[in-house]
PDB file of C-alpha atoms in Angstrom:
ATOM      1  CA  UNK A 539     -24.816  -3.629 -28.153  1.00  0.00           C
ATOM      2  CA  UNK A 540     -25.036  -7.356 -27.542  1.00  0.00           C
ATOM      3  CA  UNK A 541     -27.667  -9.055 -25.530  1.00  0.00           C
ATOM      4  CA  UNK A 542     -25.002 -10.104 -22.766  1.00  0.00           C
ATOM      5  CA  UNK A 543     -23.804  -6.468 -22.432  1.00  0.00           C
ATOM      6  CA  UNK A 544     -27.452  -5.357 -22.258  1.00  0.00           C
ATOM      7  CA  UNK A 545     -28.177  -7.821 -19.392  1.00  0.00           C
ATOM      8  CA  UNK A 546     -25.132  -7.300 -17.288  1.00  0.00           C
ATOM      9  CA  UNK A 547     -25.390  -5.358 -14.052  1.00  0.00           C
ATOM     10  CA  UNK A 548     -23.857  -5.021 -10.441  1.00  0.00           C
ATOM     11  CA  UNK A 549     -25.663  -4.720  -7.183  1.00  0.00           C
ATOM     12  CA  UNK A 550     -24.189  -2.135  -4.787  1.00  0.00           C
ATOM     13  CA  UNK A 551     -25.248  -2.036  -1.090  1.00  0.00           C
ATOM     14  CA  UNK A 552     -26.939  -5.271  -1.499  1.00  0.00           C
ATOM     15  CA  UNK A 553     -29.925  -3.570  -3.084  1.00  0.00           C
ATOM     16  CA  UNK A 554     -28.986  -1.005  -5.667  1.00  0.00           C
ATOM     17  CA  UNK A 555     -28.775  -2.655  -9.222  1.00  0.00           C
ATOM     18  CA  UNK A 556     -26.730  -0.564 -11.728  1.00  0.00           C
ATOM     19  CA  UNK A 557     -26.912  -1.776 -15.402  1.00  0.00           C
ATOM     20  CA  UNK A 558     -23.622  -1.961 -17.212  1.00  0.00           C
ATOM     21  CA  UNK A 559     -24.543  -0.262 -20.560  1.00  0.00           C
ATOM     22  CA  UNK A 560     -21.215   0.991 -21.695  1.00  0.00           C
ATOM     23  CA  UNK A 561     -18.085  -0.940 -22.889  1.00  0.00           C
ATOM     24  CA  UNK A 562     -16.019   0.527 -20.055  1.00  0.00           C
ATOM     25  CA  UNK A 563     -17.400   1.213 -16.763  1.00  0.00           C
ATOM     26  CA  UNK A 564     -15.111   2.880 -14.154  1.00  0.00           C
ATOM     27  CA  UNK A 565     -15.751   2.269 -10.435  1.00  0.00           C
ATOM     28  CA  UNK A 566     -14.338   4.314  -7.664  1.00  0.00           C
ATOM     29  CA  UNK A 567     -14.739   7.117  -5.134  1.00  0.00           C
ATOM     30  CA  UNK A 568     -14.041  10.050  -7.547  1.00  0.00           C
ATOM     31  CA  UNK A 569     -16.940  12.005  -9.075  1.00  0.00           C
ATOM     32  CA  UNK A 570     -15.709  11.204 -12.718  1.00  0.00           C
ATOM     33  CA  UNK A 571     -16.416   7.604 -12.387  1.00  0.00           C
ATOM     34  CA  UNK A 572     -19.568   5.767 -13.832  1.00  0.00           C
ATOM     35  CA  UNK A 573     -20.252   4.111 -10.568  1.00  0.00           C
ATOM     36  CA  UNK A 574     -19.392   6.154  -7.438  1.00  0.00           C
ATOM     37  CA  UNK A 575     -18.811   4.405  -4.207  1.00  0.00           C
ATOM     38  CA  UNK A 576     -18.389   6.935  -1.260  1.00  0.00           C
ATOM     39  CA  UNK A 577     -16.668   4.452   1.183  1.00  0.00           C
ATOM     40  CA  UNK A 578     -13.046   5.740   2.225  1.00  0.00           C
ATOM     41  CA  UNK A 579     -11.709   2.114   1.756  1.00  0.00           C
ATOM     42  CA  UNK A 580     -12.430   2.578  -2.047  1.00  0.00           C
ATOM     43  CA  UNK A 581      -9.730   4.351  -4.174  1.00  0.00           C
ATOM     44  CA  UNK A 582     -10.651   7.274  -6.260  1.00  0.00           C
ATOM     45  CA  UNK A 583     -10.223   5.231  -9.464  1.00  0.00           C
ATOM     46  CA  UNK A 584     -10.201   1.697  -8.014  1.00  0.00           C
ATOM     47  CA  UNK A 585     -11.267  -0.614 -11.028  1.00  0.00           C
ATOM     48  CA  UNK A 586     -12.658  -0.782 -14.562  1.00  0.00           C
ATOM     49  CA  UNK A 587     -15.101  -3.184 -16.093  1.00  0.00           C
ATOM     50  CA  UNK A 588     -14.272  -3.707 -19.843  1.00  0.00           C
ATOM     51  CA  UNK A 589     -16.575  -5.388 -22.096  1.00  0.00           C
ATOM     52  CA  UNK A 590     -14.935  -8.170 -24.234  1.00  0.00           C
ATOM     53  CA  UNK A 591     -17.078  -8.562 -27.290  1.00  0.00           C
ATOM     54  CA  UNK A 592     -15.022 -11.569 -28.681  1.00  0.00           C
ATOM     55  CA  UNK A 593     -15.638 -13.400 -25.287  1.00  0.00           C
ATOM     56  CA  UNK A 594     -19.096 -11.835 -24.549  1.00  0.00           C
ATOM     57  CA  UNK A 595     -18.034 -11.061 -20.991  1.00  0.00           C
ATOM     58  CA  UNK A 596     -16.718  -8.227 -18.768  1.00  0.00           C
ATOM     59  CA  UNK A 597     -13.103  -8.282 -17.797  1.00  0.00           C
ATOM     60  CA  UNK A 598     -12.449  -6.657 -14.341  1.00  0.00           C
ATOM     61  CA  UNK A 599      -9.274  -4.554 -14.086  1.00  0.00           C
ATOM     62  CA  UNK A 600      -7.831  -3.216 -10.895  1.00  0.00           C
ATOM     63  CA  UNK A 601      -6.423   0.230 -11.591  1.00  0.00           C
ATOM     64  CA  UNK A 602      -3.571   0.146  -9.020  1.00  0.00           C
ATOM     65  CA  UNK A 603      -6.029   0.537  -6.068  1.00  0.00           C
ATOM     66  CA  UNK A 604      -4.628   1.010  -2.506  1.00  0.00           C
ATOM     67  CA  UNK A 605      -6.884  -1.577  -0.822  1.00  0.00           C
ATOM     68  CA  UNK A 606      -6.936  -4.202  -3.574  1.00  0.00           C
ATOM     69  CA  UNK A 607      -9.655  -5.921  -5.311  1.00  0.00           C
ATOM     70  CA  UNK A 608     -10.894  -9.483  -4.768  1.00  0.00           C
ATOM     71  CA  UNK A 609     -13.240 -11.706  -6.824  1.00  0.00           C
ATOM     72  CA  UNK A 610     -14.884 -14.430  -4.773  1.00  0.00           C
ATOM     73  CA  UNK A 611     -12.182 -13.999  -2.024  1.00  0.00           C
ATOM     74  CA  UNK A 612      -9.245 -14.267  -4.400  1.00  0.00           C
ATOM     75  CA  UNK A 613      -6.964 -11.232  -4.903  1.00  0.00           C
ATOM     76  CA  UNK A 614      -6.932 -10.133  -8.572  1.00  0.00           C
ATOM     77  CA  UNK A 615      -5.419  -7.595 -10.907  1.00  0.00           C
ATOM     78  CA  UNK A 616      -7.484  -8.768 -13.820  1.00  0.00           C
ATOM     79  CA  UNK A 617     -10.218 -11.181 -13.909  1.00  0.00           C
ATOM     80  CA  UNK A 618     -13.165 -12.201 -16.396  1.00  0.00           C
ATOM     81  CA  UNK A 619     -16.330 -12.046 -14.499  1.00  0.00           C
ATOM     82  CA  UNK A 620     -19.131 -14.644 -14.381  1.00  0.00           C
ATOM     83  CA  UNK A 621     -22.722 -14.218 -13.169  1.00  0.00           C
ATOM     84  CA  UNK A 622     -22.740 -14.370  -9.395  1.00  0.00           C
ATOM     85  CA  UNK A 623     -19.130 -13.275  -8.770  1.00  0.00           C
ATOM     86  CA  UNK A 624     -18.787 -11.133  -5.729  1.00  0.00           C
ATOM     87  CA  UNK A 625     -16.307  -8.342  -6.076  1.00  0.00           C
ATOM     88  CA  UNK A 626     -14.555  -6.820  -3.061  1.00  0.00           C
ATOM     89  CA  UNK A 627     -13.111  -3.364  -3.359  1.00  0.00           C
ATOM     90  CA  UNK A 628     -10.981  -3.240  -0.285  1.00  0.00           C
ATOM     91  CA  UNK A 629     -13.807  -4.782   1.787  1.00  0.00           C
ATOM     92  CA  UNK A 630     -16.657  -3.065  -0.029  1.00  0.00           C
ATOM     93  CA  UNK A 631     -18.715  -5.753  -1.792  1.00  0.00           C
ATOM     94  CA  UNK A 632     -20.623  -5.631  -5.025  1.00  0.00           C
ATOM     95  CA  UNK A 633     -22.217  -8.389  -6.847  1.00  0.00           C
ATOM     96  CA  UNK A 634     -21.902  -8.998 -10.624  1.00  0.00           C
ATOM     97  CA  UNK A 635     -24.737 -10.617 -12.495  1.00  0.00           C
ATOM     98  CA  UNK A 636     -26.718 -10.731 -15.740  1.00  0.00           C
ATOM     99  CA  UNK A 637     -30.323 -11.095 -16.546  1.00  0.00           C
ATOM    100  CA  UNK A 638     -33.231  -9.396 -14.563  1.00  0.00           C
ATOM    101  CA  UNK A 639     -32.027  -7.530 -11.401  1.00  0.00           C
ATOM    102  CA  UNK A 640     -35.352  -7.656  -9.889  1.00  0.00           C
ATOM    103  CA  UNK A 641     -35.351 -11.420  -9.844  1.00  0.00           C
ATOM    104  CA  UNK A 642     -32.088 -11.260  -7.935  1.00  0.00           C
ATOM    105  CA  UNK A 643     -33.574  -8.833  -5.438  1.00  0.00           C
ATOM    106  CA  UNK A 644     -36.535 -10.951  -4.854  1.00  0.00           C
ATOM    107  CA  UNK A 645     -34.438 -14.022  -4.198  1.00  0.00           C
ATOM    108  CA  UNK A 646     -32.164 -11.960  -1.984  1.00  0.00           C
ATOM    109  CA  UNK A 647     -35.067 -10.445   0.032  1.00  0.00           C
ATOM    110  CA  UNK A 648     -36.739 -13.943   0.669  1.00  0.00           C
ATOM    111  CA  UNK A 649     -33.556 -15.278   2.213  1.00  0.00           C
TER     112      UNK A 649
END
């Protein structure tokens, strides 16, 4: 596992950091996902985050979701992720970042 993969995480509900430790992370409402979002706007298998070792980044792939996926407000089917990107799953927002999730939380709480 590379350093970049080890440092990547998403923040759910504005406060719950989840490390991305696998090369493929499935996100959706169904219980067989790696990250489960219980909001009814989220599709059962909404999206996947796939590690691209050659580019040292995650690629977001919408899995044909009903409500769609946006990154920083733009609709996407596929999108390479950068630290600070805001991902919207049919209106449910999560933050993609890298580094120390506790540092992000401290900054967010101070605002």
